[in-house]
Amino acid sequence: MTDANRGNWGSRIGFILAAVGSAVGLGNIWKFPYITGVYGGGAFVLVYLGCILLVGVPIMLAELIIGGRSKRNPVGAFRVLRSEKSPWQLTGWLGVASGFLILAYYSVIAGWSTAYIFKAIQGFSGTTEEIGAQFTNLQNSPLLTIFWHTVFMGLTIAIVIRGVQKGIERWSKILMPILVAILLGLSFYGIFFTSGGVKALSFLFKPNFSQLSAEAILSALGHAFFTLSLGMGAMITYGSYLKKEVNFSRTALTISLLDTVIALFAGIAIFSLVSQYNMEPSSGTGLIFTTLPVLFKETGVLISVPFFLLLTFAALTSAISLLEVVVSYFIDERRWSRTRSTLLLGGAIYLVGILCAAETLKVPFFGKQRSFFQIFDVITTNYMLPVGGLLICLFVGWVMKEKIPPLKSKASTIFYQLVIFILKFLTPVAVALVFLNKLEII
Ligand code: TRP
């Protein structure tokens, strides 16, 4: 298939915005603040930054190289770079399957976020318990949850069906600047207009190592994967739409840096509010849907509506990358049209997502009763992404021969060699450690 049929990015900035759009999602605005709260702040943030540098940037580089060189979806990429029957293709398969499963439950959470835009417009009122109950009601009502999941998947499909330039790139160019503007506005408000700004900054940036547990370190590593969209070929797919060779190591660093800065700003915005009203930063998964709405009662709609818009836009640009991985496989390998792939695969993911929407539907899994939501989350985050990431890293570090064309400047050559060194020796060990420990945790 020719490149023209697959589609490509219109500009370098369009590609960067789409890739940052993929990386910045619920992981940054929902998960990062709440796990930072649970693991005690500063020291956790420091470990997380280390993981981004030692694991995130190298694997991001590896994925971009695979995609940029092969110009294929994750399965086809390994075939083009190795051989027709190479077992490395399984890595790509694992990635396509991960994209399918992650999107199914991701869309359910993103659906809640969409619902909260409308709740915020109506305004939050009532006691803390009543506001908390609103979320439990939404979570426990399959009909409502399925309704918002339908809305969100509909939007995702509508963008992906338009293709790389007219769909993904165009919407990333519209949504990402809005997202950054809202986030800067909220952080500015948090730092200068609430009394919690200083407390939030010291919670995030003043490390207290006595609070650091082994579990915190593992979570930081796992989260580095998830937040940068690594381990399943999302960056292979986005890299494959690059027309010209780019400086892959610099690009990997740029995307990772932007993702990290955005997560930190989300942390500042959220913890300033939480500290102002003396709430607990460690309230866990409900931080955004139960704790924040209580505070939004005081701040009003000018803060709450932009917040949930931010969360939903971030989730949308990530969801399109998850769907694109699956769709690109059917376009490249099965020769399906984009319309057909997007509708059929998007539809299938939507149906599987309905299983995740039913929180109360539990099946036995490793001796425990769990919902589909929990099962998909555990299988993908704890197993499929780390295994996929490890294979991708070993492939580029040790198997692939011609990694990169000669670079123009000496500095970029040195930087590139440094990242490849880390990729060969440090990253696999770090990822293997997380993986082995996760095996015990489950
Ligand atoms: N990175 C996104 C987030 O932080 C989620 C995501 C999108 C993702 N594509 C991915 C995670 C691919 C893992 C793999 O919310």
Short mmCIF file of C-alpha atoms and ligand atoms in Angstrom, two decimals:
data_model
loop_
_atom_site.label_atom_id
_atom_site.label_comp_id
_atom_site.label_asym_id
_atom_site.label_seq_id
_atom_site.Cartn_x
_atom_site.Cartn_y
_atom_site.Cartn_z
CA MET A 1 0.00 0.00 0.00
CA THR A 2 1.33 3.43 -0.84
CA ASP A 3 1.88 6.08 1.76
CA ALA A 4 -0.70 8.32 0.15
CA ASN A 5 -3.43 5.79 0.97
CA ARG A 6 -2.39 5.49 4.60
CA GLY A 7 -2.42 9.22 5.22
CA ASN A 8 0.25 11.41 6.79
CA TRP A 9 0.69 14.49 8.94
CA GLY A 10 0.41 17.88 7.27
CA SER A 11 3.06 19.50 9.42
CA ARG A 12 5.59 18.74 12.14
CA ILE A 13 3.68 20.83 14.65
CA GLY A 14 0.48 18.95 13.77
CA PHE A 15 2.26 15.69 14.55
CA ILE A 16 3.64 17.00 17.86
CA LEU A 17 0.20 18.25 18.92
CA ALA A 18 -1.40 14.92 18.05
CA ALA A 19 1.28 12.95 19.91
CA VAL A 20 1.06 15.22 22.97
CA GLY A 21 -2.72 14.92 22.65
CA SER A 22 -2.38 11.16 22.85
CA ALA A 23 -0.08 11.36 25.85
CA VAL A 24 -2.07 13.96 27.77
CA GLY A 25 -5.25 12.34 28.98
CA LEU A 26 -7.05 11.02 32.02
CA GLY A 27 -3.62 9.80 33.09
CA ASN A 28 -2.40 13.37 33.57
CA ILE A 29 -5.43 15.09 34.96
CA TRP A 30 -7.22 12.35 36.86
CA LYS A 31 -4.65 9.69 37.72
CA PHE A 32 -1.43 11.63 38.30
CA PRO A 33 -2.90 13.97 40.92
CA TYR A 34 -4.71 11.20 42.75
CA ILE A 35 -1.77 8.78 42.93
CA THR A 36 0.50 11.66 43.95
CA GLY A 37 -2.01 12.35 46.74
CA VAL A 38 -2.12 8.71 47.79
CA TYR A 39 1.68 8.30 47.81
CA GLY A 40 2.37 11.47 49.73
CA GLY A 41 3.56 14.11 47.22
CA GLY A 42 7.11 15.42 46.56
CA ALA A 43 9.17 12.23 46.84
CA PHE A 44 6.77 10.35 44.59
CA VAL A 45 6.90 13.16 42.02
CA LEU A 46 10.69 12.99 41.99
CA VAL A 47 10.71 9.23 41.39
CA TYR A 48 8.10 9.68 38.68
CA LEU A 49 10.29 12.26 36.92
CA GLY A 50 13.19 9.80 37.07
CA CYS A 51 11.01 7.10 35.49
CA ILE A 52 10.00 9.42 32.68
CA LEU A 53 13.66 10.03 31.87
CA LEU A 54 14.98 6.47 32.26
CA VAL A 55 12.03 4.52 30.89
CA GLY A 56 9.63 6.92 29.21
CA VAL A 57 11.90 8.87 26.89
CA PRO A 58 13.87 5.78 25.68
CA ILE A 59 10.74 3.74 24.89
CA MET A 60 9.11 6.74 23.25
CA LEU A 61 12.22 7.03 21.06
CA ALA A 62 12.07 3.30 20.28
CA GLU A 63 8.41 3.50 19.20
CA LEU A 64 9.00 6.56 17.02
CA ILE A 65 11.97 4.88 15.32
CA ILE A 66 9.95 1.72 14.60
CA GLY A 67 7.02 3.72 13.19
CA GLY A 68 9.07 6.29 11.32
CA ARG A 69 11.28 3.69 9.67
CA SER A 70 8.62 1.15 8.76
CA LYS A 71 5.69 3.49 7.98
CA ARG A 72 3.31 0.78 9.14
CA ASN A 73 0.86 -0.10 11.90
CA PRO A 74 2.41 -1.95 14.87
CA VAL A 75 1.95 -5.44 13.36
CA GLY A 76 3.11 -4.53 9.85
CA ALA A 77 6.02 -2.54 11.29
CA PHE A 78 7.76 -5.58 12.73
CA ARG A 79 7.19 -7.49 9.51
CA VAL A 80 8.66 -4.74 7.36
CA LEU A 81 11.65 -4.35 9.67
CA ARG A 82 12.29 -8.09 10.14
CA SER A 83 10.66 -10.64 7.86
CA GLU A 84 7.30 -11.89 6.65
CA LYS A 85 7.05 -14.58 9.35
CA SER A 86 8.97 -12.90 12.14
CA PRO A 87 7.62 -13.71 15.63
CA TRP A 88 8.22 -10.06 16.54
CA GLN A 89 4.86 -9.39 14.93
CA LEU A 90 3.31 -10.75 18.11
CA THR A 91 4.46 -7.56 19.82
CA GLY A 92 2.32 -5.64 17.37
CA TRP A 93 -0.60 -7.95 17.95
CA LEU A 94 -0.32 -7.45 21.67
CA GLY A 95 -0.42 -3.70 21.02
CA VAL A 96 -3.53 -3.79 18.84
CA ALA A 97 -5.30 -5.94 21.44
CA SER A 98 -4.23 -3.55 24.22
CA GLY A 99 -5.59 -0.57 22.32
CA PHE A 100 -8.91 -2.35 21.96
CA LEU A 101 -9.21 -3.23 25.65
CA ILE A 102 -7.92 0.09 27.03
CA LEU A 103 -10.30 2.13 24.92
CA ALA A 104 -13.27 0.04 26.08
CA TYR A 105 -12.89 1.14 29.72
CA TYR A 106 -11.19 4.48 29.01
CA SER A 107 -14.33 5.59 27.23
CA VAL A 108 -16.43 4.76 30.28
CA ILE A 109 -14.40 7.08 32.55
CA ALA A 110 -14.28 9.71 29.81
CA GLY A 111 -18.08 9.38 29.59
CA TRP A 112 -18.36 10.26 33.30
CA SER A 113 -16.20 13.29 32.63
CA THR A 114 -18.51 14.35 29.78
CA ALA A 115 -21.51 13.93 32.09
CA TYR A 116 -19.80 16.18 34.65
CA ILE A 117 -19.54 19.06 32.15
CA PHE A 118 -23.32 19.19 32.27
CA LYS A 119 -23.52 18.67 36.02
CA ALA A 120 -21.06 21.57 36.41
CA ILE A 121 -23.18 23.82 34.19
CA GLN A 122 -26.17 23.11 36.43
CA GLY A 123 -23.98 23.85 39.45
CA PHE A 124 -23.05 21.60 42.35
CA SER A 125 -25.09 21.91 45.51
CA GLY A 126 -25.94 19.99 48.64
CA THR A 127 -23.85 18.43 51.38
CA THR A 128 -20.55 16.62 50.82
CA GLU A 129 -22.40 13.31 51.10
CA GLU A 130 -25.00 14.34 48.55
CA ILE A 131 -22.34 15.41 46.08
CA GLY A 132 -20.49 12.14 46.63
CA ALA A 133 -23.74 10.24 46.09
CA GLN A 134 -24.17 11.90 42.68
CA PHE A 135 -21.04 10.13 41.50
CA THR A 136 -22.00 6.78 43.02
CA ASN A 137 -25.40 7.07 41.34
CA LEU A 138 -23.78 7.71 37.96
CA GLN A 139 -21.32 4.85 38.44
CA ASN A 140 -24.01 2.43 39.54
CA SER A 141 -26.49 3.32 36.85
CA PRO A 142 -25.67 1.24 33.77
CA LEU A 143 -28.11 3.25 31.67
CA LEU A 144 -26.61 6.64 32.44
CA THR A 145 -23.06 5.36 32.17
CA ILE A 146 -23.83 3.66 28.84
CA PHE A 147 -25.45 6.84 27.57
CA TRP A 148 -22.33 8.95 28.23
CA HIS A 149 -20.06 6.18 26.95
CA THR A 150 -22.10 6.27 23.73
CA VAL A 151 -21.65 10.04 23.42
CA PHE A 152 -17.92 9.83 23.99
CA MET A 153 -17.29 6.86 21.65
CA GLY A 154 -19.41 8.63 19.04
CA LEU A 155 -17.13 11.66 19.17
CA THR A 156 -14.01 9.48 19.01
CA ILE A 157 -15.29 7.57 15.98
CA ALA A 158 -16.40 10.79 14.25
CA ILE A 159 -12.85 12.17 14.45
CA VAL A 160 -10.94 9.01 13.50
CA ILE A 161 -13.19 8.31 10.51
CA ARG A 162 -12.08 11.59 8.90
CA GLY A 163 -8.51 10.35 8.73
CA VAL A 164 -5.06 11.43 9.83
CA GLN A 165 -4.95 15.02 8.59
CA LYS A 166 -8.60 16.01 8.45
CA GLY A 167 -9.59 14.17 11.60
CA ILE A 168 -6.81 13.55 14.12
CA GLU A 169 -4.45 16.40 13.21
CA ARG A 170 -7.17 18.98 12.72
CA TRP A 171 -8.88 18.23 16.03
CA SER A 172 -5.60 18.02 17.92
CA LYS A 173 -4.76 21.48 16.59
CA ILE A 174 -8.08 22.81 17.85
CA LEU A 175 -8.34 20.97 21.16
CA MET A 176 -4.76 21.08 22.43
CA PRO A 177 -4.39 24.89 22.54
CA ILE A 178 -7.77 25.16 24.30
CA LEU A 179 -6.64 22.51 26.76
CA VAL A 180 -3.39 24.33 27.53
CA ALA A 181 -5.21 27.67 27.90
CA ILE A 182 -7.76 26.21 30.35
CA LEU A 183 -5.05 24.48 32.33
CA LEU A 184 -2.91 27.61 32.59
CA GLY A 185 -5.97 29.60 33.63
CA LEU A 186 -6.88 27.11 36.35
CA SER A 187 -3.30 26.89 37.67
CA PHE A 188 -3.01 30.67 37.67
CA TYR A 189 -6.23 30.85 39.64
CA GLY A 190 -4.96 28.17 42.02
CA ILE A 191 -1.62 29.84 42.71
CA PHE A 192 -2.68 33.49 42.89
CA PHE A 193 -6.32 33.51 43.89
CA THR A 194 -6.58 30.76 46.46
CA SER A 195 -4.80 30.51 49.77
CA GLY A 196 -3.74 26.95 48.91
CA GLY A 197 -1.19 27.75 46.19
CA VAL A 198 1.92 27.69 48.36
CA LYS A 199 0.81 24.54 50.15
CA ALA A 200 0.15 22.84 46.80
CA LEU A 201 3.60 23.75 45.49
CA SER A 202 5.31 22.44 48.59
CA PHE A 203 3.18 19.25 48.57
CA LEU A 204 4.24 18.57 44.98
CA PHE A 205 7.85 19.69 45.06
CA LYS A 206 9.15 19.21 48.60
CA PRO A 207 10.19 15.59 48.86
CA ASN A 208 9.72 13.66 52.06
CA PHE A 209 11.49 10.39 51.42
CA SER A 210 10.25 8.71 54.56
CA GLN A 211 6.89 8.32 52.84
CA LEU A 212 8.27 6.54 49.82
CA SER A 213 7.32 2.85 49.62
CA ALA A 214 8.32 0.16 47.13
CA GLU A 215 4.75 0.17 45.91
CA ALA A 216 5.00 3.91 45.21
CA ILE A 217 8.10 3.36 43.05
CA LEU A 218 6.38 0.64 41.06
CA SER A 219 3.31 2.78 40.55
CA ALA A 220 5.50 5.63 39.34
CA LEU A 221 7.07 3.35 36.74
CA GLY A 222 3.76 1.91 35.61
CA HIS A 223 2.31 5.36 35.35
CA ALA A 224 5.23 6.61 33.25
CA PHE A 225 4.13 4.06 30.64
CA PHE A 226 0.49 4.90 30.73
CA THR A 227 0.83 8.66 30.73
CA LEU A 228 3.16 8.67 27.71
CA SER A 229 0.92 6.22 25.78
CA LEU A 230 3.72 3.66 25.58
CA GLY A 231 3.92 -0.10 25.25
CA MET A 232 1.24 -0.75 22.65
CA GLY A 233 2.38 1.02 19.53
CA ALA A 234 0.38 4.25 19.72
CA MET A 235 3.61 6.14 19.05
CA ILE A 236 4.61 3.58 16.40
CA THR A 237 1.37 4.38 14.60
CA TYR A 238 1.67 8.16 14.98
CA GLY A 239 5.36 7.99 13.98
CA SER A 240 4.40 6.03 10.87
CA TYR A 241 2.50 9.02 9.48
CA LEU A 242 5.62 11.21 9.39
CA LYS A 243 6.45 12.16 5.83
CA LYS A 244 10.06 13.03 6.43
CA GLU A 245 12.61 11.76 8.90
CA VAL A 246 12.65 13.89 12.03
CA ASN A 247 15.16 14.04 14.83
CA PHE A 248 13.55 11.19 16.76
CA SER A 249 15.40 11.64 20.05
CA ARG A 250 14.60 15.34 20.25
CA THR A 251 10.96 14.65 19.36
CA ALA A 252 10.70 11.95 22.05
CA LEU A 253 12.10 14.38 24.61
CA THR A 254 9.74 17.18 23.55
CA ILE A 255 6.60 15.03 23.77
CA SER A 256 7.62 13.58 27.15
CA LEU A 257 8.49 17.00 28.53
CA LEU A 258 5.20 18.56 27.48
CA ASP A 259 3.25 15.64 28.93
CA THR A 260 5.09 15.96 32.24
CA VAL A 261 4.70 19.72 32.48
CA ILE A 262 0.97 19.38 31.83
CA ALA A 263 0.62 16.72 34.56
CA LEU A 264 2.45 18.98 37.02
CA PHE A 265 0.22 21.93 36.18
CA ALA A 266 -2.85 19.75 36.66
CA GLY A 267 -1.43 18.79 40.05
CA ILE A 268 -0.91 22.46 40.96
CA ALA A 269 -4.45 23.42 39.90
CA ILE A 270 -6.07 20.58 41.80
CA PHE A 271 -4.00 20.66 45.00
CA SER A 272 -4.34 24.44 45.39
CA LEU A 273 -8.09 23.99 45.56
CA VAL A 274 -7.83 20.96 47.80
CA SER A 275 -5.44 22.76 50.21
CA GLN A 276 -7.48 25.94 50.28
CA TYR A 277 -10.42 24.11 51.73
CA ASN A 278 -8.29 21.82 53.88
CA MET A 279 -9.46 18.67 52.17
CA GLU A 280 -7.39 15.50 52.08
CA PRO A 281 -5.14 15.20 49.00
CA SER A 282 -5.21 11.43 49.41
CA SER A 283 -8.87 10.75 48.66
CA GLY A 284 -7.97 8.38 45.80
CA THR A 285 -9.89 7.72 42.60
CA GLY A 286 -12.78 9.93 43.70
CA LEU A 287 -10.55 13.01 43.99
CA ILE A 288 -11.91 14.49 40.79
CA PHE A 289 -15.51 13.33 40.82
CA THR A 290 -16.29 13.66 44.52
CA THR A 291 -13.78 15.90 46.30
CA LEU A 292 -13.43 18.60 43.64
CA PRO A 293 -17.18 19.13 43.06
CA VAL A 294 -17.54 19.94 46.76
CA LEU A 295 -14.95 22.71 46.26
CA PHE A 296 -16.58 23.82 43.01
CA LYS A 297 -19.62 24.73 45.09
CA GLU A 298 -17.51 27.64 46.38
CA THR A 299 -15.61 28.54 43.21
CA GLY A 300 -18.64 28.51 40.90
CA VAL A 301 -19.14 27.53 37.28
CA LEU A 302 -16.31 29.66 35.91
CA ILE A 303 -13.85 27.18 37.36
CA SER A 304 -15.84 23.94 37.34
CA VAL A 305 -17.05 23.97 33.73
CA PRO A 306 -13.59 24.65 32.23
CA PHE A 307 -12.19 21.92 34.48
CA PHE A 308 -14.44 19.17 33.14
CA LEU A 309 -14.05 20.46 29.59
CA LEU A 310 -10.30 20.15 30.08
CA LEU A 311 -10.63 16.60 31.33
CA THR A 312 -12.95 15.57 28.49
CA PHE A 313 -10.83 17.15 25.73
CA ALA A 314 -7.71 15.52 27.14
CA ALA A 315 -9.48 12.16 27.16
CA LEU A 316 -10.75 12.64 23.61
CA THR A 317 -7.35 13.27 22.02
CA SER A 318 -6.05 10.15 23.83
CA ALA A 319 -9.01 8.00 22.84
CA ILE A 320 -8.50 8.80 19.17
CA SER A 321 -4.94 7.51 19.38
CA LEU A 322 -6.14 4.26 20.96
CA LEU A 323 -8.71 3.74 18.22
CA GLU A 324 -6.24 4.73 15.50
CA VAL A 325 -3.85 1.91 16.46
CA VAL A 326 -6.59 -0.68 15.94
CA VAL A 327 -7.96 0.99 12.81
CA SER A 328 -4.54 1.37 11.17
CA TYR A 329 -3.98 -2.36 11.51
CA PHE A 330 -7.14 -3.15 9.53
CA ILE A 331 -6.34 -0.49 6.93
CA ASP A 332 -2.73 -1.62 6.32
CA GLU A 333 -2.99 -5.35 6.79
CA ARG A 334 -6.53 -6.22 5.86
CA ARG A 335 -6.90 -3.54 3.17
CA TRP A 336 -10.15 -2.30 4.66
CA SER A 337 -11.24 1.24 3.96
CA ARG A 338 -10.88 3.76 6.78
CA THR A 339 -14.64 4.15 7.04
CA ARG A 340 -15.22 0.44 7.35
CA SER A 341 -12.39 -0.12 9.85
CA THR A 342 -13.42 2.79 12.03
CA LEU A 343 -17.10 1.89 12.11
CA LEU A 344 -16.64 -1.84 12.66
CA LEU A 345 -13.80 -1.66 15.15
CA GLY A 346 -15.10 1.44 16.89
CA GLY A 347 -18.46 -0.31 17.12
CA ALA A 348 -16.92 -3.49 18.54
CA ILE A 349 -14.98 -1.53 21.15
CA TYR A 350 -18.14 0.36 22.00
CA LEU A 351 -19.98 -2.92 22.65
CA VAL A 352 -17.19 -4.29 24.82
CA GLY A 353 -17.20 -0.96 26.66
CA ILE A 354 -20.81 -1.59 27.62
CA LEU A 355 -19.60 -4.58 29.65
CA CYS A 356 -17.25 -2.23 31.48
CA ALA A 357 -20.06 0.23 32.11
CA ALA A 358 -21.87 -2.36 34.19
CA GLU A 359 -19.86 -2.00 37.41
CA THR A 360 -22.17 -4.41 39.17
CA LEU A 361 -21.59 -7.22 36.68
CA LYS A 362 -18.82 -9.29 38.25
CA VAL A 363 -17.05 -12.41 37.05
CA PRO A 364 -14.43 -14.57 38.79
CA PHE A 365 -10.88 -13.54 37.91
CA PHE A 366 -7.81 -14.99 39.68
CA GLY A 367 -9.99 -16.12 42.54
CA LYS A 368 -11.71 -12.76 43.06
CA GLN A 369 -15.01 -11.39 41.83
CA ARG A 370 -14.15 -8.45 39.59
CA SER A 371 -15.93 -6.21 37.15
CA PHE A 372 -14.86 -6.15 33.48
CA PHE A 373 -13.64 -2.63 34.08
CA GLN A 374 -11.18 -3.82 36.73
CA ILE A 375 -10.13 -6.85 34.72
CA PHE A 376 -9.31 -4.86 31.57
CA ASP A 377 -7.48 -2.25 33.61
CA VAL A 378 -5.39 -4.85 35.45
CA ILE A 379 -4.58 -6.95 32.37
CA THR A 380 -3.54 -3.99 30.24
CA THR A 381 -1.73 -1.75 32.74
CA ASN A 382 -0.05 -4.54 34.72
CA TYR A 383 0.71 -7.04 31.97
CA MET A 384 0.18 -6.07 28.37
CA LEU A 385 1.76 -2.59 28.41
CA PRO A 386 4.90 -3.56 30.35
CA VAL A 387 5.43 -6.71 28.25
CA GLY A 388 4.83 -4.77 25.04
CA GLY A 389 7.16 -2.00 26.23
CA LEU A 390 9.87 -4.49 27.14
CA LEU A 391 9.70 -6.17 23.72
CA ILE A 392 9.74 -2.83 21.89
CA CYS A 393 12.74 -1.74 23.90
CA LEU A 394 14.65 -5.00 23.31
CA PHE A 395 13.82 -4.87 19.61
CA VAL A 396 15.24 -1.40 19.02
CA GLY A 397 18.08 -1.82 21.52
CA TRP A 398 19.35 -5.22 20.41
CA VAL A 399 17.66 -6.52 17.26
CA MET A 400 17.07 -3.66 14.83
CA LYS A 401 20.20 -2.83 12.89
CA GLU A 402 19.84 0.38 11.00
CA LYS A 403 18.33 2.58 13.64
CA ILE A 404 18.76 6.09 12.41
CA PRO A 405 20.26 8.21 9.61
CA PRO A 406 23.33 10.28 10.44
CA LEU A 407 22.31 13.25 12.58
CA LYS A 408 23.23 16.79 11.69
CA SER A 409 24.73 18.15 14.87
CA LYS A 410 27.21 16.63 17.27
CA ALA A 411 25.02 17.42 20.26
CA SER A 412 22.05 15.51 18.87
CA THR A 413 24.27 12.53 18.03
CA ILE A 414 25.58 12.42 21.59
CA PHE A 415 22.10 12.77 23.04
CA TYR A 416 20.80 10.06 20.75
CA GLN A 417 23.60 7.69 21.73
CA LEU A 418 22.96 8.37 25.39
CA VAL A 419 19.27 7.50 25.09
CA ILE A 420 20.07 4.35 23.11
CA PHE A 421 22.55 3.34 25.82
CA ILE A 422 19.86 3.76 28.49
CA LEU A 423 17.41 1.88 26.27
CA LYS A 424 19.77 -1.08 25.92
CA PHE A 425 20.91 -1.48 29.48
CA LEU A 426 18.75 0.34 32.01
CA THR A 427 15.21 0.42 30.63
CA PRO A 428 14.77 -3.36 30.18
CA VAL A 429 15.91 -4.04 33.73
CA ALA A 430 13.61 -1.37 35.16
CA VAL A 431 10.61 -2.61 33.18
CA ALA A 432 11.30 -6.26 34.01
CA LEU A 433 11.41 -5.34 37.70
CA VAL A 434 8.04 -3.60 37.61
CA PHE A 435 6.56 -6.47 35.72
CA LEU A 436 7.79 -9.15 38.11
CA ASN A 437 6.53 -7.20 41.08
CA LYS A 438 3.14 -6.66 39.52
CA LEU A 439 2.88 -10.42 39.16
CA GLU A 440 3.06 -10.69 42.92
CA ILE A 441 0.67 -7.86 43.64
CA ILE A 442 -2.26 -9.27 41.73
N1 TRP B 1 -1.70 8.51 27.72
C1 TRP B 1 -3.11 8.58 27.90
C2 TRP B 1 -3.40 9.15 29.28
O1 TRP B 1 -2.51 9.60 29.96
C3 TRP B 1 -3.81 7.28 27.71
C4 TRP B 1 -3.40 6.56 26.48
C5 TRP B 1 -3.65 6.92 25.20
C6 TRP B 1 -2.64 5.40 26.42
N2 TRP B 1 -3.06 6.04 24.33
C7 TRP B 1 -2.44 5.11 25.07
C8 TRP B 1 -2.09 4.59 27.38
C9 TRP B 1 -1.66 4.02 24.70
C10 TRP B 1 -1.34 3.50 27.02
C11 TRP B 1 -1.11 3.22 25.69
O2 TRP B 1 -4.53 9.17 29.71
#
